Coordinates of C-alpha atoms and ligand atoms in Angstrom, one line a residue:
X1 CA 0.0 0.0 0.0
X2 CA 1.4 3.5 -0.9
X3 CA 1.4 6.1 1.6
X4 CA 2.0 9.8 1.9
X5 CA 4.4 11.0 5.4
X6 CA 2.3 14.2 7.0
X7 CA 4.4 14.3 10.1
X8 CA 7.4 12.7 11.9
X9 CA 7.7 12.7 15.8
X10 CA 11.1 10.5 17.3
X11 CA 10.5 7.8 15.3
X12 CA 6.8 7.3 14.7
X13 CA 5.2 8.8 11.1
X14 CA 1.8 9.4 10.6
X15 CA 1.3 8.5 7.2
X16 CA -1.8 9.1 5.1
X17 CA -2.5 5.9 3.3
X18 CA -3.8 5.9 -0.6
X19 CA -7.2 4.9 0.8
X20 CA -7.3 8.5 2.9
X21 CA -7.5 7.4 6.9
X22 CA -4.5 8.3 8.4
X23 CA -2.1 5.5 10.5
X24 CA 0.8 5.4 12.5
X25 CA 3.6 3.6 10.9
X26 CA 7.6 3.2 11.9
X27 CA 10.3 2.2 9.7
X28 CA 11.5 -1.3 9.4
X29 CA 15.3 -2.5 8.3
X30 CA 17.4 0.1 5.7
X31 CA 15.7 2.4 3.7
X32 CA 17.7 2.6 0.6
X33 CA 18.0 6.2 0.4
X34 CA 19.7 8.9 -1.4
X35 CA 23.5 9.8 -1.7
X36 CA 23.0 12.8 0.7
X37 CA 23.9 11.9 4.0
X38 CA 20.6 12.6 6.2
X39 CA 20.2 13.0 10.0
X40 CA 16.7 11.8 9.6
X41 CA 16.1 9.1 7.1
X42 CA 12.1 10.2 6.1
X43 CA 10.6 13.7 5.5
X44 CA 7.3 15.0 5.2
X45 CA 5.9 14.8 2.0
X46 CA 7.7 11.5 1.4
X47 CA 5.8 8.7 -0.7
X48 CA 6.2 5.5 1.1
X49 CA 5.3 1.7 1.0
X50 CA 3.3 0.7 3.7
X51 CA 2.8 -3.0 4.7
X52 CA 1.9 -4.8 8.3
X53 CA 4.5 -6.6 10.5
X54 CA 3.6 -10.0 12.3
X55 CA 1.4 -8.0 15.1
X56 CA -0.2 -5.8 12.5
X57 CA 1.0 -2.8 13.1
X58 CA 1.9 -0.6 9.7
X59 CA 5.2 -0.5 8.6
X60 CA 7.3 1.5 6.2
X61 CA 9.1 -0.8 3.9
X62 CA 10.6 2.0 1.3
X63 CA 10.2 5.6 0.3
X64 CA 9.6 6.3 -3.3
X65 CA 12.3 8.6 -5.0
X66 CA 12.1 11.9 -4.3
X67 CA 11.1 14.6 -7.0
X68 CA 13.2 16.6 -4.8
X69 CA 13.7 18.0 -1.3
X70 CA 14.5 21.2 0.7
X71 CA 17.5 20.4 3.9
X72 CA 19.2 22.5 6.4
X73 CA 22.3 21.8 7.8
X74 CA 22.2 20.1 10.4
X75 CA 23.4 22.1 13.8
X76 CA 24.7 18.8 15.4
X77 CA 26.3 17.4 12.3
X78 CA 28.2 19.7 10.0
X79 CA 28.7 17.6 6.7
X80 CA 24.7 16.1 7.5
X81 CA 21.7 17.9 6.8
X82 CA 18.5 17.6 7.9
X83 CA 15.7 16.8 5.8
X84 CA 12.2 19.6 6.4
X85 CA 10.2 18.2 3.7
X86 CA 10.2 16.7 0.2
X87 CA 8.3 16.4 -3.1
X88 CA 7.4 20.2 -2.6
X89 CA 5.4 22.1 -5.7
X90 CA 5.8 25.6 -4.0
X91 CA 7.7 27.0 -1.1
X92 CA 6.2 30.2 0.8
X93 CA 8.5 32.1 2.8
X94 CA 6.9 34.4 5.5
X95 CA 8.1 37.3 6.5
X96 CA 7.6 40.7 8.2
X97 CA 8.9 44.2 8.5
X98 CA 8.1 44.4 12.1
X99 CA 7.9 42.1 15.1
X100 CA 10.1 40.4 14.5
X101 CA 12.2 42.7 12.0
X102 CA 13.1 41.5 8.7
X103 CA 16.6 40.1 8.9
X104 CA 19.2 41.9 6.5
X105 CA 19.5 38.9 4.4
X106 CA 17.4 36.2 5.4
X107 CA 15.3 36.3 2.3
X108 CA 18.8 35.4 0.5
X109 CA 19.7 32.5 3.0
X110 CA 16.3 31.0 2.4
X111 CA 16.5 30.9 -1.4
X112 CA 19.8 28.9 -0.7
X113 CA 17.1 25.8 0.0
X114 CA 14.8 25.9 -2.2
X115 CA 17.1 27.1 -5.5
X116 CA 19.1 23.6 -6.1
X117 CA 15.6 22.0 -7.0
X118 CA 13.9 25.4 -8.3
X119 CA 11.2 25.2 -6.3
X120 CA 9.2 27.9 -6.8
X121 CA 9.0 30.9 -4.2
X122 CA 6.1 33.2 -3.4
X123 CA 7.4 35.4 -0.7
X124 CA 4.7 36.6 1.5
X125 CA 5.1 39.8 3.8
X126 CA 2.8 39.6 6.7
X127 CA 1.7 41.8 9.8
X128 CA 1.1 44.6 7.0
X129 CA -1.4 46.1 9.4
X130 CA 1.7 47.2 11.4
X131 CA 3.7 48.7 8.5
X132 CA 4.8 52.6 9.0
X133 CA 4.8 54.5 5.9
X134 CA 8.9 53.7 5.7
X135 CA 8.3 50.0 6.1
X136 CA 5.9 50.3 3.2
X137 CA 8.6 52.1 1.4
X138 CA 11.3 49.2 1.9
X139 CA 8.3 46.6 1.0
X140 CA 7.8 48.1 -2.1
X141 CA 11.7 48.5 -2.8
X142 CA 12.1 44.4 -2.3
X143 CA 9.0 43.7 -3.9
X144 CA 10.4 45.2 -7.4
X145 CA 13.8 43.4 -7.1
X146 CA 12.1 40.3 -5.7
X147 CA 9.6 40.6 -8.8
X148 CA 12.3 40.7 -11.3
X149 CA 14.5 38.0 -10.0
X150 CA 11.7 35.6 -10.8
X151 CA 9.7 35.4 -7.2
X152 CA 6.2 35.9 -6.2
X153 CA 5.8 38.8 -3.6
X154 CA 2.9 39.5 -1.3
X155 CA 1.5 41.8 0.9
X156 CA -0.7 40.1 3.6
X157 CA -2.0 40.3 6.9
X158 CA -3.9 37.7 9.2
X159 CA -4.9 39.9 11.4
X160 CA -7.0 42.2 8.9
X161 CA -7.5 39.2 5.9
X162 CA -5.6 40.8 3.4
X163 CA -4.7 39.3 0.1
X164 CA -5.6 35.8 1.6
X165 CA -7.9 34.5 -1.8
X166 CA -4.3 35.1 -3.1
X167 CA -2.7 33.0 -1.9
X168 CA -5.5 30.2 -1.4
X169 CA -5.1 30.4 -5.3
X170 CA -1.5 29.9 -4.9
X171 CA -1.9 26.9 -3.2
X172 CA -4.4 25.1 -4.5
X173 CA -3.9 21.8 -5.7
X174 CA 0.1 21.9 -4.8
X175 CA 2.0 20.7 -2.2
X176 CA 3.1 24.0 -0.4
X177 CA 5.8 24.2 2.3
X178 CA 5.3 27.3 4.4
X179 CA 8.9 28.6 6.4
X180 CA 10.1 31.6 8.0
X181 CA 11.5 32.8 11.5
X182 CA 9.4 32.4 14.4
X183 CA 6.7 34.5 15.7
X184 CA 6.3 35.9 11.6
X185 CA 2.2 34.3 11.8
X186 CA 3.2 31.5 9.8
X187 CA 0.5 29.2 11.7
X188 CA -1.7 32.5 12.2
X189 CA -1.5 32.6 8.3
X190 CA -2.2 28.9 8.4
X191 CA -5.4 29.1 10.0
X192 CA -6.6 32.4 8.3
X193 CA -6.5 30.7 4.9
X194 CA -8.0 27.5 6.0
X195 CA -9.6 27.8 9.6
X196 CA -11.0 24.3 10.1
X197 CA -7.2 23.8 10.5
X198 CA -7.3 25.4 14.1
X199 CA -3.6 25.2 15.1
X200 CA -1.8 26.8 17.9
X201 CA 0.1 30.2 17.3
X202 CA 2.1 31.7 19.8
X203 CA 2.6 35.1 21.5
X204 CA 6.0 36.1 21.4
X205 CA 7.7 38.2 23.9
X206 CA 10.6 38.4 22.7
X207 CA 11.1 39.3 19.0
X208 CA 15.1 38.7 19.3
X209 CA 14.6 35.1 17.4
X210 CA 15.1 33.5 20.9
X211 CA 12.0 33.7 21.8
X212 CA 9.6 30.0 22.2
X213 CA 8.7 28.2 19.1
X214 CA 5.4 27.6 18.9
X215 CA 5.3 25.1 16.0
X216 CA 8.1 22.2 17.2
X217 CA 7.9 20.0 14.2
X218 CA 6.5 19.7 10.0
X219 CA 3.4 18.4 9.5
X220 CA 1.2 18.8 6.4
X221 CA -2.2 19.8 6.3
X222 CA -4.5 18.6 3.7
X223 CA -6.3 22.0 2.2
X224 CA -9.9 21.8 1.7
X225 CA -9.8 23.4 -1.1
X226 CA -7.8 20.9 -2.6
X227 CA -4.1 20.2 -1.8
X228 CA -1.1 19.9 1.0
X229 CA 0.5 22.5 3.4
X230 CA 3.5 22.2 5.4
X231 CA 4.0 24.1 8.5
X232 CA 7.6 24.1 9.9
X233 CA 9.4 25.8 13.1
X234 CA 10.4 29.3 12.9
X235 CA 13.8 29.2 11.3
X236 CA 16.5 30.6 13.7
X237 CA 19.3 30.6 11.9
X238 CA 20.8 29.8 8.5
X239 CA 24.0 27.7 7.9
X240 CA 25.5 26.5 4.7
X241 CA 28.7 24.4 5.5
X242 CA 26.8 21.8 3.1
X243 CA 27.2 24.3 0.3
X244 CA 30.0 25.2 -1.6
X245 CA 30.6 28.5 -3.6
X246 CA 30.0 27.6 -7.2
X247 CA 26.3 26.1 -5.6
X248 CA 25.6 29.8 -3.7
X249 CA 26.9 31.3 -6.9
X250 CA 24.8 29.3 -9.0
X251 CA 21.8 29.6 -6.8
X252 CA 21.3 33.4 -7.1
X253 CA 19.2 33.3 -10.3
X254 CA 20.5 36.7 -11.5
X255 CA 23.8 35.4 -11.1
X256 CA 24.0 32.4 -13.2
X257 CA 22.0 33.6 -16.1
X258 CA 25.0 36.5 -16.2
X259 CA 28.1 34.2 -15.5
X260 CA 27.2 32.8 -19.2
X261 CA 29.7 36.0 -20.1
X262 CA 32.0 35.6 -17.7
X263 CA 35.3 35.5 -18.6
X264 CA 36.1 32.3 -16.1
X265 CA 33.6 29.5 -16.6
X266 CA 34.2 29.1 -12.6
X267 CA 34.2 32.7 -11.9
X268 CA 32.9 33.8 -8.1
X269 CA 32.5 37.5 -9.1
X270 CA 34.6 38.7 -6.5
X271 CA 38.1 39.8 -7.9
X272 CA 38.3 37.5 -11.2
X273 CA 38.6 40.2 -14.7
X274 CA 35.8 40.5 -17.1
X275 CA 33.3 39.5 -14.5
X276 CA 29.5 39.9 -15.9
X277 CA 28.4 40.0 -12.1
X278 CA 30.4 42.6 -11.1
X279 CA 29.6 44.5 -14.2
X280 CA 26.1 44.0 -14.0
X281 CA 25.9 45.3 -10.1
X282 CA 28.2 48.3 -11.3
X283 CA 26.1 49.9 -13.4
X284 CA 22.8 49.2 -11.7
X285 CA 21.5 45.7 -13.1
X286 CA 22.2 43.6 -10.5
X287 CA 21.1 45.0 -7.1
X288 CA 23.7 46.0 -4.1
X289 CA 21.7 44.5 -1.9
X290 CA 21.7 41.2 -3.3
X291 CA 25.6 41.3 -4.6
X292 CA 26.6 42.1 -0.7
X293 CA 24.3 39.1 0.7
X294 CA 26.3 37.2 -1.8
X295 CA 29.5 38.1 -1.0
X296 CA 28.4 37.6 3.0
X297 CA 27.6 34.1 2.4
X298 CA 30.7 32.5 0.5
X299 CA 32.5 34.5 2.6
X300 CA 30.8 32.6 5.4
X301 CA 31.6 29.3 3.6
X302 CA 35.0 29.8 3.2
X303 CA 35.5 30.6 6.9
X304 CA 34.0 27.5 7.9
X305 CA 35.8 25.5 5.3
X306 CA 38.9 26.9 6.4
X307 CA 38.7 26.1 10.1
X308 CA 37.8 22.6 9.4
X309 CA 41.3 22.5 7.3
X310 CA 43.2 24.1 9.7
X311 CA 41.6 22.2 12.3
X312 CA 42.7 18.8 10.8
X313 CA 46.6 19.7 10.7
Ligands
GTP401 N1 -0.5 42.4 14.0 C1 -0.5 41.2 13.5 N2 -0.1 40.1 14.2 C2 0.0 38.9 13.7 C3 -0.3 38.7 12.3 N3 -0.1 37.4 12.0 C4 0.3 36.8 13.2 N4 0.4 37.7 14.2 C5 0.8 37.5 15.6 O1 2.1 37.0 15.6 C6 2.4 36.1 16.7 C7 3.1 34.8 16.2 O2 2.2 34.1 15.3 P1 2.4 32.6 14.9 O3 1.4 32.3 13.9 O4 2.4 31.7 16.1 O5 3.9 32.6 14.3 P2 4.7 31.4 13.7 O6 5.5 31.9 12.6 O7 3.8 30.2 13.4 O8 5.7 31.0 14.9 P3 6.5 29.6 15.2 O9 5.5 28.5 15.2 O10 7.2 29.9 16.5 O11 7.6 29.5 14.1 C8 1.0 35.8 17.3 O12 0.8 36.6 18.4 C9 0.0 36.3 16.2 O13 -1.2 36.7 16.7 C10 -0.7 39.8 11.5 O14 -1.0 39.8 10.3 N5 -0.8 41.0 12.1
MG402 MG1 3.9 28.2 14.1
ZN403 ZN1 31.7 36.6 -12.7

């Protein structure tokens, strides 16, 4: 029997089985799995084979391949990554201006995940209700780069209903994975577009990304309306020791498309001659802001990469 994983606690999976009730199912034996090494060997969203064991409890025998996946490295593990979900049709990112404030390049960090797969991103500003005239400025500053790059960008609110029927055509039909920072109304958006849903938000106190995490693990949703959400815990912070700098280089859309004129087929647009990149961002093409959350993040790379060498000696 074919299954579908909707969420993973310790070892247990509830899996949603091809005839719709929902059971709870643990692995059996080795999964054959992918090359990428995994601290968890099932995601949600994983297609599985079901079967019973002796005592007829459901067990999962194998997980189909995976049209692809979206990992973080892993904070105990450095070379290992975990796996958030898989099989994903569109990835929405949440964020806000205010409460908590938009991290100077988070939106950057987070399209490390999703790029390697091009999974599409609609990036969805919340709390717009609390937005001063100057916030609304910078909104509509990212929305135009953000636009041009290729990525869906809305305005929305929970709290006052806005632009929801957006984004409930957005989603319909697809497997959506909804991610952000904690405390951003991810859930709060969650149960705004769908309320039958009823899930748990939180009230943060503390908007310094330390605060609790109200949502502790993915799980999807089924949509009435006809497909899959994924709520996930507020990201906290965004590693990419798993990376190298030719994948951040060509995971900035822009980026790649330009490197075509490089003069170096392995150019990192830093200090290499007849750089497109650099060109590009010189006279205006390619934003600043972009270009300098690039540079911050192979710099980061390379920092890592260097202490784990020097480390080893
Ligand atoms: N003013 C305003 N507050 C909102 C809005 N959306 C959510 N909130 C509030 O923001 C707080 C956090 O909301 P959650 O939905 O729990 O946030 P989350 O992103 O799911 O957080 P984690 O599960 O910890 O990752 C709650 O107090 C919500 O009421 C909004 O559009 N406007
Ligand atoms: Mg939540
Ligand atoms: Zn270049």
């Amino acid at each position: 029997m074919e299954g579908l994983i909707m969420k993973s606690v310790g070892s247990w999976y509830s899996v949603k089985t091809e005839h719709g009730q929902v059971v709870q199912a643990r692995i059996v034996g080795k999964l054959r799995l992918e090359d990428v090494k995994t601290t968890n060997p099932l995601a949600v969203g994983d297609k599985v084979i079901l079967d019973s064991d002796v005592n007829n409890d459901f067990v999962i025998r194998e997980v189909k391949p995976r049209i692809n996946y979206v990992v973080r490295q892993s904070p105990r593990k450095k070379h290992n990554v975990h796996l958030i979900a898989s099989n994903v049709d569109l990835a929405l990112l949440i964020v806000t201006m205010v409460e908590p404030n938009l991290k100077q390049g988070f939106i950057d960090r987070f399209l490390m995940m999703t790029e390697p797969y091009n999974i599409p991103v609609a990036i969805l500003f919340n709390k717009s209700d609390l937005y001063s005239e100057d916030d609304m400025v910078f909104f509509n500053y990212l929305k135009t780069l953000y636009t041009s790059i290729g990525y869906e960008v809305i305005l929305v609110s929970a709290e006052q209903n806005l632009n929801i029927d957006l984004v409930r055509t957005l989603i319909k039909d697809k497997v959506s994975l909804i991610s952000g920072q904690s405390g951003v109304g991810k859930t709060s958006l969650l149960n705004v577009i769908a309320p039958d849903l009823d899930l748990r938000t939180g009230e943060l106190s503390d908007y310094s990304g330390k605060g609790q995490h109200t949502t502790t693990f993915a799980e999807m949703h089924e949509l009435p309306g006809g497909g899959y959400i994924i709520d996930t815990p507020g990201i906290k912070a965004l590693a990419f020791n798993n990376l190298e700098v030719m994948d951040v280089a060509h995971n900035f859309r822009e980026f790649f498309i330009l490197s075509q004129d490089c003069k170096f087929s392995d150019c990192t647009h830093r200090n290499e001659p007849k750089c497109a990149v650099k060109e590009a961002v010189n006279n205006g093409e390619v934003s600043e802001l972009r270009y300098n959350n690039y540079l911050q993040i192979i710099q980061e790379i390379e920092d890592q990469n260097y202490w784990e060498v020097h480390n080893e000696i």
